[in-house]
Structure formats: structure tokens, C-alpha cells
């Protein structure tokens, strides 16, 4: 799951002028990042979390958790939104409309970051799940916080808007500088990109590695494809890359067909990071992610849920009581001349109405298309182009320490890509990444392994929401764990205290060829009738922490202008 190693540093999209404007929202104090100088050191103890009942990290589970999925729960959202008018006609209303300056729909990283940046406007944040965080959530066991979704973000460049944003949150991640090991055909290679797995393919593998490094550094005539891209000078370059597939592009760089080891490693990476094959994703998205692999990443105990939790903790003190509302499913958004009416169902199914001066939809666009009234045809057409892929995560709790000689052990199968049938190959592969959940804060006597299993094909969602899915996937995880994973980390089945599953139905938008070049992000992200704004990773079909935060940073000033203008 090497998600998120794309480089946000070249937020060149944000010109100096824009950066200063963002500063006015409280977003970018533009101080040095906390990450500076932290290389390799374990994360220091964070300020104590407030442990709110709706925190992104669930610390209430017993030693052995109930045999049920964490993650995304499809009901009641599915039944309500698929027959919204029937629900609206029958649901009991709870009181008069409540006047608020700003409503934010969705409490994932994008929604929480937007709320933080616009906290001065006292937003109300509506999140359908009982806990905030979206795909950046986690759990805890014997004092170890671990991720059930997003694990890490990339180290932002000092002075960049994301660095400023993170600095305000005062987080102290551990920085990973080492290359992750790759397992091919059961053998572990610690320096795969030096060509250690094959004599015949070594030269090509090293050439590819040099290329990724050059792209990351903007050297040797290469340029990093920034996404989101707002700088016109970089736009043409990103568009050109976006018009071709990542696999075509890589073959050109390699000067012919990829060596099977390189193909297998990059293909598995695309499944785990982008939820799709390298033949499906654009070279812009693939390169944005993979070149970032050659940079540094920031890891917190609990993964990116720790960022979400810090945001929630800060917001709960910065906002008036009750402005963070979990268990609230937004079903209807109507825009008038002076206000936006946002109707939502609470956990008991009662309907409430917010009368807001502006709203930010920080939920996925397929939801926005269902809840927003009178959406323009071209926005609906752009939403229809978005596809989402499913994901499964297992956390393995071990009553034993393991050697902390990896962060992400990357399982690349037998090294025989490309795959004609991606679905069959991905099902055969199962888990692609074994992440050491205790890497940011090592423990001697206990370990959490976070296993990432992408479903990089259409139809995966039905499988994860199927009524037998828990027992089916649980036994598949156990089988792969015992056969392949425990031996790799030197642990035994007897060390396993619990294996906890999380499922995600729609978490990864597919970065398909042409999505950016066809200007769909502009259509999806443009404000609706001056009062409704959009901020979520899928505006750019790029599933990453940096996309979510950048979307919030860009939405902030736009919303402020409307609220200031009355
Ligand atoms: C298993 C997994 C691992 C990942 N690993 C990484 C990683 O290591 N690094 C990385 O950068 N990215 C990773 N990602 C990508 C991750 O999705 C992003 O990093 C980020 O969390 C997306 O944030 P978001 O706010 O844009 O979207 P989301 O997290 O999807 O948030 C949207 C929110 O809107 C809510 N919502 C939806 N509909 C409604 C409604 N009608 N009313 C109210 N609320 C609603 C949802 O419940 C959700 O909380 C991973 C994703 C998954 C699934």
C-alpha cells in the first residue's frame, strides 16, 4: 500500500501570491516543518489525545475485538441515498432550520482540514460515520495505535503550504529515508532498485530508478508532474503525461518491454497505491506517485488517523460545542440566492436542516451527485467518469517483537507481470504490503502488522460488502499470513493475538488516462452557484493525503470570499 509518496513539495501550483493569500485563512504560517531534522528517529510521544467518542482512532476495543469489519459501513447510506425522495417523504423532521455560516459535508482529511482552515467562520461539520477521519482512521491495542486505512504522507518541503498546515498541528512523525524491501518469488531484496534481483535486468532497473530520481528532483531535463496542478507553466506537461498510460511511458523510458521484476514491482505498487493497473492509470498519476517513492515519508503512530485525530481534537476546542456532528448523513443540498439548505439524517433517522451561507462538499463526488439538487449536466457527466476501487486491511496483533528492519515489506508475487487478467492476478496475490504498525514507535514485546489488500478491479465493492465477506476474507488473510507473511518477519502463528479487518467500498478514485487532460478536475471542482464548494481527493482522482489537504487549502480562500461578501 505505498500510498502517498507523491511529492507535494512542488506545490508550485500555489504561486507566492496564492501562498500569502492562504496565510489569511490561517492555513499557512509558512514556518519550518517539524519534520526537519527528524530523519530515522522514532516519533516522540505526542500530546495526549482527548479520546473523544468520535475520534478517528478507536481505543475502546477489547484484547480480542468482535468479529466484524471496521472501516466503511454501507448502511443506512446506501438505502437512503438510492431512494432519497422516499426517505425525505417519510422521515420525521426535528425542529426548525438552524442558521449557520458554513456547513461542511464529510469529515475525512479534506473536510477536517477545511474546517480547521476556516475555523474562524465556525463551520458545522457533518460526518455520516460514527467516527471522523474517513479513510484515515485507526484503532489501538495494548497502547499501540495503528492504521485501518491511510498509513503515511510524504515529507513536505519546508515552507510549503502543507508544511505550514502540519506545523500548526504540532505533529512529530518519524521520517523514513530508506528504500523499502521487495519480496519476489519468496526472496527479500533490500535494494531492489540497485538491480539486486536479476543480473540480466539490472541495467534496465537502474535506468528506471535514475529516471524516477531525476523526475523527483526536476533534474536531467525531467519535471515532476504536480497534481493538483494549477501552474499554467506545468499544466501542458502534466496534460501530455496524462494522455498516455503509465505502462506505455515506462516502456519508453526502459527502451523496450519492462523486465518482469520491474513490471511486477510497479504493477503491484499501482494496485496498492492507486487501486488500478499501470495500464489503466495515466503516466501523470503513476509518475507523481512512483517518483515520490524515491523521496522521504512521514509516519505517525496510528498512521494518518493521527493527523485526523489531531484535527478533531483541535476543532473540538476551537469550535462552539456541537459543531462536530458524527453520525449525520447529508441527504439533500439545495442552493438558493442567499443560503444553502443542507438536510441531514441523524443516527435515529430524524431529519435536520442547516441554513448555511455556504457549504463545502468534502464527500466523494458520487455522493455529491446524489445529494446536490439541480447539478449541471456536465458536472454529472464528469462524476460519471469517476470510478472507485475497493480495499481491505487487516491488522495482525502479535504478542512478540519482530526485527524493525523494514517499514513496508512489499510483496511483488513471483515477478512475472504483466498480467493479462488483473483481477485474477490480484486475487491470487492477496496482500501486497506488510506495514510495520509499530515502526514509528517501536515496541520490544509486541507488534502490529498492517496488511494491505487492494482490489484493483471493478466489482471488488460487491465482494467486500457481500454478506459472507467477513468469513471469506478473514480466512484468506489467515492463510496468506501463515503461509507467507509470518515466516518473512520471523513470527509464528502462536504469536497472533487477534486479526482485525477493515473494509473500504469506494476509497480509491481511479486516475484514468485522460482524466486530467480532459479538464475533469476543473469541472468537478468549480463552485456551484457561488455558494457550494468541493474539496476531496477525487476532484483529481488521486487518492492521497496531499490531494485532500491541497483541496482544503484551495477551497479556504474561495469560501472566505463568499462569507465576507455576505
Ligand atoms: C486502505 C487505504 C490506505 C490508504 N493509504 C494512504 C496512505 O498511506 N497515504 C495517503 O496519502 N493516502 C492513503 N489513502 C488514501 C486516502 O483516501 C486519503 O489519504 C485521504 O484520507 C482521503 O481523504 P478525503 O477527505 O479526501 O476523503 P475521505 O477520507 O473519503 O472522506 C470523505 C468523508 O465523507 C463522508 N461522507 C460521505 N458521504 C457523506 C454524506 N452524505 N454525509 C456526510 N458525510 C459523508 C465519509 O464518511 C468520509 O468520512 C488510503 C486509502 C485507503 C482506503
PDB file of C-alpha atoms in Angstrom, residues 135 188 263 283 365 421 431 449 561:
ATOM      1  CA  UNK A 135     -10.224   6.663   5.065  1.00  0.00           C
ATOM      2  CA  UNK A 188      13.588 -10.495   0.038  1.00  0.00           C
ATOM      3  CA  UNK A 263       6.945  -4.815 -14.171  1.00  0.00           C
ATOM      4  CA  UNK A 283       1.602   8.391 -16.667  1.00  0.00           C
ATOM      5  CA  UNK A 365     -18.341  13.206  -5.871  1.00  0.00           C
ATOM      6  CA  UNK A 421      -6.141 -10.710 -16.201  1.00  0.00           C
ATOM      7  CA  UNK A 431      -1.923  -8.840   0.389  1.00  0.00           C
ATOM      8  CA  UNK A 449       1.465  -5.687  11.245  1.00  0.00           C
ATOM      9  CA  UNK A 561     -14.599  35.485  -0.124  1.00  0.00           C
TER      10      UNK A 561
END
